[in-house]
């Protein structure tokens, strides 16, 4: 069995299989590119297939490139974006013909891939905040790096959208829903949140890391995923962690996927108001004590 996608012409020429085996034991992924029938094609397989279809001349881009760099949450069913000269790509492959500078290319797993900064540039121009969040987290590429690419491509389409996306990305997001939640708060007039906030006790010992919030007010917003269904032990640990944080004076707003946007906004606003009042009162007491 040939592992992974392969060019039928190369496999036949090398004697790795005959035409009968190709027809009966393999199936086409793309024109001229096959995979063993027993294998379920992953995004990585389809990405490699697209690159082979281009006769190893294309440059993988977009979400498929981000996945090659280790970005999480990329949809396994997404089309593979490819910089290539073809005008008739097969289904499942999107071809782009824009300009790529030499420094905007890398080799990953033997394939030509857009650099992390160029990948971020392309994703941001599609308005994909969560995808750029994931790319930043996986690669360490920065907004400044992506901006530098934009500076080399003045006149490219959707640069205004890119600016809007880069103003809101955050490498601290650990899931698409956290990205969504952060943007929801921003849209509703809340100050920018800090992400991945470390909480320590009065002795400096680490207590917890919170999804997002406002450290000065001691307000945290935590997105609760499916741990209560998929990992009971982790869910219990999360509850205990929140209890410890609350004992240190934090207000923690827990958000569930069933919550409406209005419910979330009301809960966060109420928590900020309560904590803001406490901060004001504490400052007043400290001021009174200082005056003697």
Short mmCIF file of C-alpha atoms in Angstrom, two decimals:
data_model
loop_
_atom_site.label_atom_id
_atom_site.label_comp_id
_atom_site.label_asym_id
_atom_site.label_seq_id
_atom_site.Cartn_x
_atom_site.Cartn_y
_atom_site.Cartn_z
CA UNK A 1 0.00 0.00 0.00
CA UNK A 2 1.24 3.47 -0.88
CA UNK A 3 0.81 5.70 2.16
CA UNK A 4 -0.80 9.06 1.42
CA UNK A 5 -1.70 10.72 -1.88
CA UNK A 6 0.41 10.00 -4.95
CA UNK A 7 0.63 10.88 -8.62
CA UNK A 8 -0.64 7.91 -10.59
CA UNK A 9 1.80 8.55 -13.45
CA UNK A 10 4.79 8.43 -11.09
CA UNK A 11 3.59 5.33 -9.24
CA UNK A 12 2.96 3.45 -12.50
CA UNK A 13 6.31 4.50 -13.96
CA UNK A 14 8.12 3.36 -10.81
CA UNK A 15 6.34 0.00 -10.86
CA UNK A 16 4.78 0.58 -7.44
CA UNK A 17 1.47 -0.73 -8.80
CA UNK A 18 -0.18 -1.63 -12.09
CA UNK A 19 -3.27 -0.15 -13.72
CA UNK A 20 -5.51 -2.91 -12.36
CA UNK A 21 -4.37 -2.18 -8.78
CA UNK A 22 -4.76 1.54 -9.37
CA UNK A 23 -8.33 1.00 -10.53
CA UNK A 24 -9.39 -1.50 -7.86
CA UNK A 25 -7.38 -0.58 -4.75
CA UNK A 26 -7.16 3.19 -5.09
CA UNK A 27 -9.49 6.10 -5.64
CA UNK A 28 -8.87 9.55 -7.16
CA UNK A 29 -8.66 12.57 -4.88
CA UNK A 30 -7.92 15.00 -7.70
CA UNK A 31 -7.20 14.53 -11.41
CA UNK A 32 -4.13 12.31 -11.61
CA UNK A 33 -3.78 12.10 -7.81
CA UNK A 34 -4.88 8.94 -5.99
CA UNK A 35 -5.06 7.51 -2.49
CA UNK A 36 -5.60 4.00 -1.16
CA UNK A 37 -9.32 3.20 -0.89
CA UNK A 38 -8.93 2.14 2.75
CA UNK A 39 -7.75 5.60 3.80
CA UNK A 40 -10.00 8.47 4.90
CA UNK A 41 -8.48 11.62 3.44
CA UNK A 42 -7.63 14.28 6.02
CA UNK A 43 -7.09 17.96 5.32
CA UNK A 44 -3.36 17.22 5.25
CA UNK A 45 -3.95 14.52 2.60
CA UNK A 46 -6.09 16.84 0.50
CA UNK A 47 -3.49 19.59 0.84
CA UNK A 48 -0.72 17.26 -0.33
CA UNK A 49 -2.98 16.09 -3.15
CA UNK A 50 -3.52 19.68 -4.31
CA UNK A 51 0.22 20.30 -4.28
CA UNK A 52 0.85 17.11 -6.29
CA UNK A 53 -1.92 18.07 -8.72
CA UNK A 54 0.02 21.31 -9.36
CA UNK A 55 3.03 19.14 -10.24
CA UNK A 56 4.69 20.47 -7.09
CA UNK A 57 4.67 23.99 -8.51
CA UNK A 58 1.85 25.51 -6.45
CA UNK A 59 2.18 27.29 -3.12
CA UNK A 60 -0.26 26.21 -0.40
CA UNK A 61 -2.08 29.19 1.16
CA UNK A 62 -5.00 30.18 3.38
CA UNK A 63 -6.52 27.86 5.96
CA UNK A 64 -4.65 24.81 4.63
CA UNK A 65 -1.35 26.65 5.11
CA UNK A 66 -2.37 27.65 8.64
CA UNK A 67 -3.13 23.99 9.42
CA UNK A 68 0.33 22.97 8.19
CA UNK A 69 1.79 25.44 10.69
CA UNK A 70 -0.17 23.78 13.48
CA UNK A 71 -3.09 26.20 13.77
CA UNK A 72 -6.01 24.54 15.52
CA UNK A 73 -9.71 24.52 14.63
CA UNK A 74 -9.18 24.58 10.86
CA UNK A 75 -12.20 22.99 9.17
CA UNK A 76 -11.13 19.62 7.77
CA UNK A 77 -13.58 20.06 4.88
CA UNK A 78 -12.31 23.48 3.74
CA UNK A 79 -11.11 23.99 0.18
CA UNK A 80 -7.34 24.01 -0.31
CA UNK A 81 -6.06 27.42 -1.42
CA UNK A 82 -3.16 27.33 -3.83
CA UNK A 83 -1.14 29.96 -5.67
CA UNK A 84 -0.85 28.49 -9.17
CA UNK A 85 -1.20 29.44 -12.81
CA UNK A 86 -4.08 27.06 -13.61
CA UNK A 87 -7.36 28.64 -14.68
CA UNK A 88 -9.41 25.45 -14.20
CA UNK A 89 -8.79 24.00 -10.75
CA UNK A 90 -10.69 20.86 -9.73
CA UNK A 91 -13.39 20.86 -7.08
CA UNK A 92 -11.92 21.32 -3.61
CA UNK A 93 -9.03 23.49 -4.82
CA UNK A 94 -9.11 27.29 -5.02
CA UNK A 95 -6.43 28.82 -7.21
CA UNK A 96 -5.03 32.31 -6.68
CA UNK A 97 -2.82 34.24 -9.08
CA UNK A 98 -1.63 37.12 -6.89
CA UNK A 99 1.98 38.19 -6.46
CA UNK A 100 4.15 36.28 -4.00
CA UNK A 101 7.57 37.60 -3.00
CA UNK A 102 10.36 35.07 -2.28
CA UNK A 103 10.30 35.88 1.45
CA UNK A 104 6.59 35.01 1.51
CA UNK A 105 7.26 31.32 0.84
CA UNK A 106 8.38 28.50 3.11
CA UNK A 107 8.87 24.76 2.79
CA UNK A 108 6.76 22.73 5.22
CA UNK A 109 6.68 18.92 5.09
CA UNK A 110 8.35 19.15 1.69
CA UNK A 111 5.63 21.41 0.23
CA UNK A 112 5.79 25.06 -0.75
CA UNK A 113 3.62 27.08 1.65
CA UNK A 114 2.97 30.78 2.18
CA UNK A 115 4.91 32.17 5.15
CA UNK A 116 3.04 32.64 8.44
CA UNK A 117 2.89 36.40 7.85
CA UNK A 118 1.62 36.01 4.29
CA UNK A 119 -0.89 33.39 5.45
CA UNK A 120 -2.16 35.85 8.07
CA UNK A 121 -2.39 38.56 5.40
CA UNK A 122 -4.59 36.34 3.23
CA UNK A 123 -6.81 35.12 6.09
CA UNK A 124 -7.30 38.62 7.50
CA UNK A 125 -8.51 39.90 4.13
CA UNK A 126 -11.29 37.31 4.36
CA UNK A 127 -12.40 38.67 7.74
CA UNK A 128 -11.41 35.48 9.58
CA UNK A 129 -10.54 36.75 13.05
CA UNK A 130 -10.62 33.35 14.76
CA UNK A 131 -8.39 31.83 12.06
CA UNK A 132 -5.84 34.61 12.47
CA UNK A 133 -6.03 34.20 16.26
CA UNK A 134 -5.17 30.51 15.84
CA UNK A 135 -2.34 31.27 13.41
CA UNK A 136 -0.78 33.80 15.78
CA UNK A 137 -0.96 31.34 18.64
CA UNK A 138 0.54 28.47 16.63
CA UNK A 139 3.39 30.33 14.93
CA UNK A 140 4.26 33.37 17.02
CA UNK A 141 3.78 35.60 13.98
CA UNK A 142 2.71 39.10 15.01
CA UNK A 143 0.32 41.75 13.78
CA UNK A 144 3.39 43.82 12.88
CA UNK A 145 4.65 40.97 10.67
CA UNK A 146 1.32 40.81 8.84
CA UNK A 147 1.26 44.59 8.53
CA UNK A 148 4.68 44.43 6.89
CA UNK A 149 3.28 42.09 4.24
CA UNK A 150 0.37 44.47 3.68
CA UNK A 151 2.90 47.26 3.16
CA UNK A 152 4.39 45.27 0.28
CA UNK A 153 0.99 44.75 -1.34
CA UNK A 154 -0.56 48.19 -1.43
CA UNK A 155 -3.53 48.23 -3.76
CA UNK A 156 -4.51 44.65 -2.95
CA UNK A 157 -8.25 44.07 -2.44
CA UNK A 158 -9.87 44.15 1.00
CA UNK A 159 -7.06 45.96 2.82
CA UNK A 160 -9.61 47.91 4.85
CA UNK A 161 -11.08 44.63 6.09
CA UNK A 162 -7.56 43.46 6.95
CA UNK A 163 -7.05 46.56 9.11
CA UNK A 164 -10.30 45.88 10.95
CA UNK A 165 -9.37 42.25 11.58
CA UNK A 166 -5.85 43.05 12.79
CA UNK A 167 -7.29 45.57 15.23
CA UNK A 168 -9.20 42.75 16.94
CA UNK A 169 -6.99 39.65 16.78
CA UNK A 170 -5.49 38.14 19.92
CA UNK A 171 -3.12 35.19 20.16
CA UNK A 172 -4.52 34.41 23.62
CA UNK A 173 -7.73 32.89 22.24
CA UNK A 174 -7.87 29.14 22.81
CA UNK A 175 -10.96 28.34 20.76
CA UNK A 176 -13.09 29.90 18.02
CA UNK A 177 -15.81 30.56 20.60
CA UNK A 178 -13.39 32.53 22.76
CA UNK A 179 -12.59 34.66 19.70
CA UNK A 180 -16.32 35.11 19.11
CA UNK A 181 -16.91 36.05 22.75
CA UNK A 182 -14.11 38.60 22.77
CA UNK A 183 -15.50 40.26 19.62
CA UNK A 184 -19.02 40.25 21.08
CA UNK A 185 -17.80 42.21 24.11
CA UNK A 186 -15.95 44.69 21.91
CA UNK A 187 -18.99 45.22 19.68
CA UNK A 188 -21.07 46.04 22.74
CA UNK A 189 -18.82 48.82 23.95
CA UNK A 190 -16.75 47.07 26.60
CA UNK A 191 -13.09 48.06 26.95
CA UNK A 192 -10.61 45.67 25.32
CA UNK A 193 -10.20 42.53 27.39
CA UNK A 194 -6.95 41.00 28.56
CA UNK A 195 -6.61 37.33 27.64
CA UNK A 196 -5.05 34.40 29.49
CA UNK A 197 -4.92 36.34 32.76
CA UNK A 198 -2.75 34.81 35.46
CA UNK A 199 -4.23 34.94 38.96
CA UNK A 200 -1.96 34.52 41.98
CA UNK A 201 -2.73 34.48 45.69
CA UNK A 202 -1.35 36.86 48.31
CA UNK A 203 1.83 34.77 48.51
CA UNK A 204 2.44 34.91 44.77
CA UNK A 205 1.43 31.31 44.18
CA UNK A 206 -0.22 30.54 40.85
CA UNK A 207 -3.97 29.90 41.21
CA UNK A 208 -5.49 30.01 37.74
CA UNK A 209 -5.30 31.26 34.20
CA UNK A 210 -8.53 32.91 33.04
CA UNK A 211 -9.82 33.11 29.47
CA UNK A 212 -10.33 36.86 29.41
CA UNK A 213 -11.41 39.81 31.50
CA UNK A 214 -10.27 42.99 33.21
CA UNK A 215 -7.58 42.52 35.82
CA UNK A 216 -8.00 45.94 37.42
CA UNK A 217 -11.66 45.26 38.17
CA UNK A 218 -11.11 41.57 38.90
CA UNK A 219 -13.77 40.58 36.37
CA UNK A 220 -13.26 37.39 34.36
CA UNK A 221 -15.32 36.00 31.49
CA UNK A 222 -14.96 32.25 30.97
CA UNK A 223 -16.35 30.32 28.03
CA UNK A 224 -17.59 26.90 29.15
CA UNK A 225 -17.28 24.34 26.38
CA UNK A 226 -18.35 20.71 26.45
CA UNK A 227 -16.08 19.57 29.29
CA UNK A 228 -19.11 18.64 31.39
CA UNK A 229 -19.94 16.04 28.72
CA UNK A 230 -16.54 15.04 27.38
CA UNK A 231 -14.22 15.28 30.39
CA UNK A 232 -15.91 15.20 33.77
CA UNK A 233 -12.64 15.41 35.73
CA UNK A 234 -11.55 18.53 33.84
CA UNK A 235 -14.97 20.07 34.36
CA UNK A 236 -14.74 19.53 38.14
CA UNK A 237 -11.21 20.99 38.16
CA UNK A 238 -12.53 24.06 36.33
CA UNK A 239 -15.27 24.55 38.93
CA UNK A 240 -12.76 24.30 41.79
CA UNK A 241 -10.46 26.73 39.98
CA UNK A 242 -13.27 29.28 39.63
CA UNK A 243 -14.16 28.89 43.31
CA UNK A 244 -10.55 29.69 44.29
CA UNK A 245 -10.52 32.74 42.04
CA UNK A 246 -13.79 33.98 43.52
CA UNK A 247 -12.34 33.67 47.03
CA UNK A 248 -9.65 36.12 45.89
CA UNK A 249 -12.31 38.70 45.08
CA UNK A 250 -12.87 38.01 41.40
CA UNK A 251 -16.28 38.06 39.73
CA UNK A 252 -16.43 35.27 37.16
CA UNK A 253 -19.04 35.29 34.40
CA UNK A 254 -19.45 31.83 32.91
CA UNK A 255 -20.72 31.77 29.34
CA UNK A 256 -22.42 28.74 27.79
CA UNK A 257 -23.21 28.11 24.15
CA UNK A 258 -26.94 28.21 24.99
CA UNK A 259 -26.67 31.82 26.23
CA UNK A 260 -27.99 34.57 23.99
CA UNK A 261 -25.81 37.55 23.18
CA UNK A 262 -28.11 39.79 25.22
CA UNK A 263 -27.80 37.51 28.27
CA UNK A 264 -24.01 37.54 28.02
CA UNK A 265 -23.82 41.31 27.69
CA UNK A 266 -26.16 41.85 30.66
CA UNK A 267 -24.20 39.45 32.88
CA UNK A 268 -20.83 40.98 32.02
CA UNK A 269 -22.10 44.53 32.45
CA UNK A 270 -23.60 43.68 35.85
CA UNK A 271 -20.34 42.07 37.00
CA UNK A 272 -18.31 45.06 35.88
CA UNK A 273 -20.70 47.45 37.63
CA UNK A 274 -20.53 45.49 40.90
CA UNK A 275 -16.77 45.18 40.83
CA UNK A 276 -16.37 48.80 39.79
CA UNK A 277 -18.37 49.92 42.82
CA UNK A 278 -16.18 47.78 45.09
CA UNK A 279 -12.99 49.20 43.57
CA UNK A 280 -14.28 52.75 44.06
CA UNK A 281 -15.23 52.05 47.68
CA UNK A 282 -11.86 50.44 48.38
CA UNK A 283 -9.99 53.39 46.91
CA UNK A 284 -12.06 55.79 49.00
CA UNK A 285 -11.33 53.83 52.18
CA UNK A 286 -7.62 53.79 51.38
CA UNK A 287 -7.69 57.52 50.69
CA UNK A 288 -9.47 58.20 53.99
CA UNK A 289 -6.93 56.09 55.86
CA UNK A 290 -4.05 57.90 54.17
CA UNK A 291 -5.44 61.26 55.28
CA UNK A 292 -5.61 59.92 58.81
#
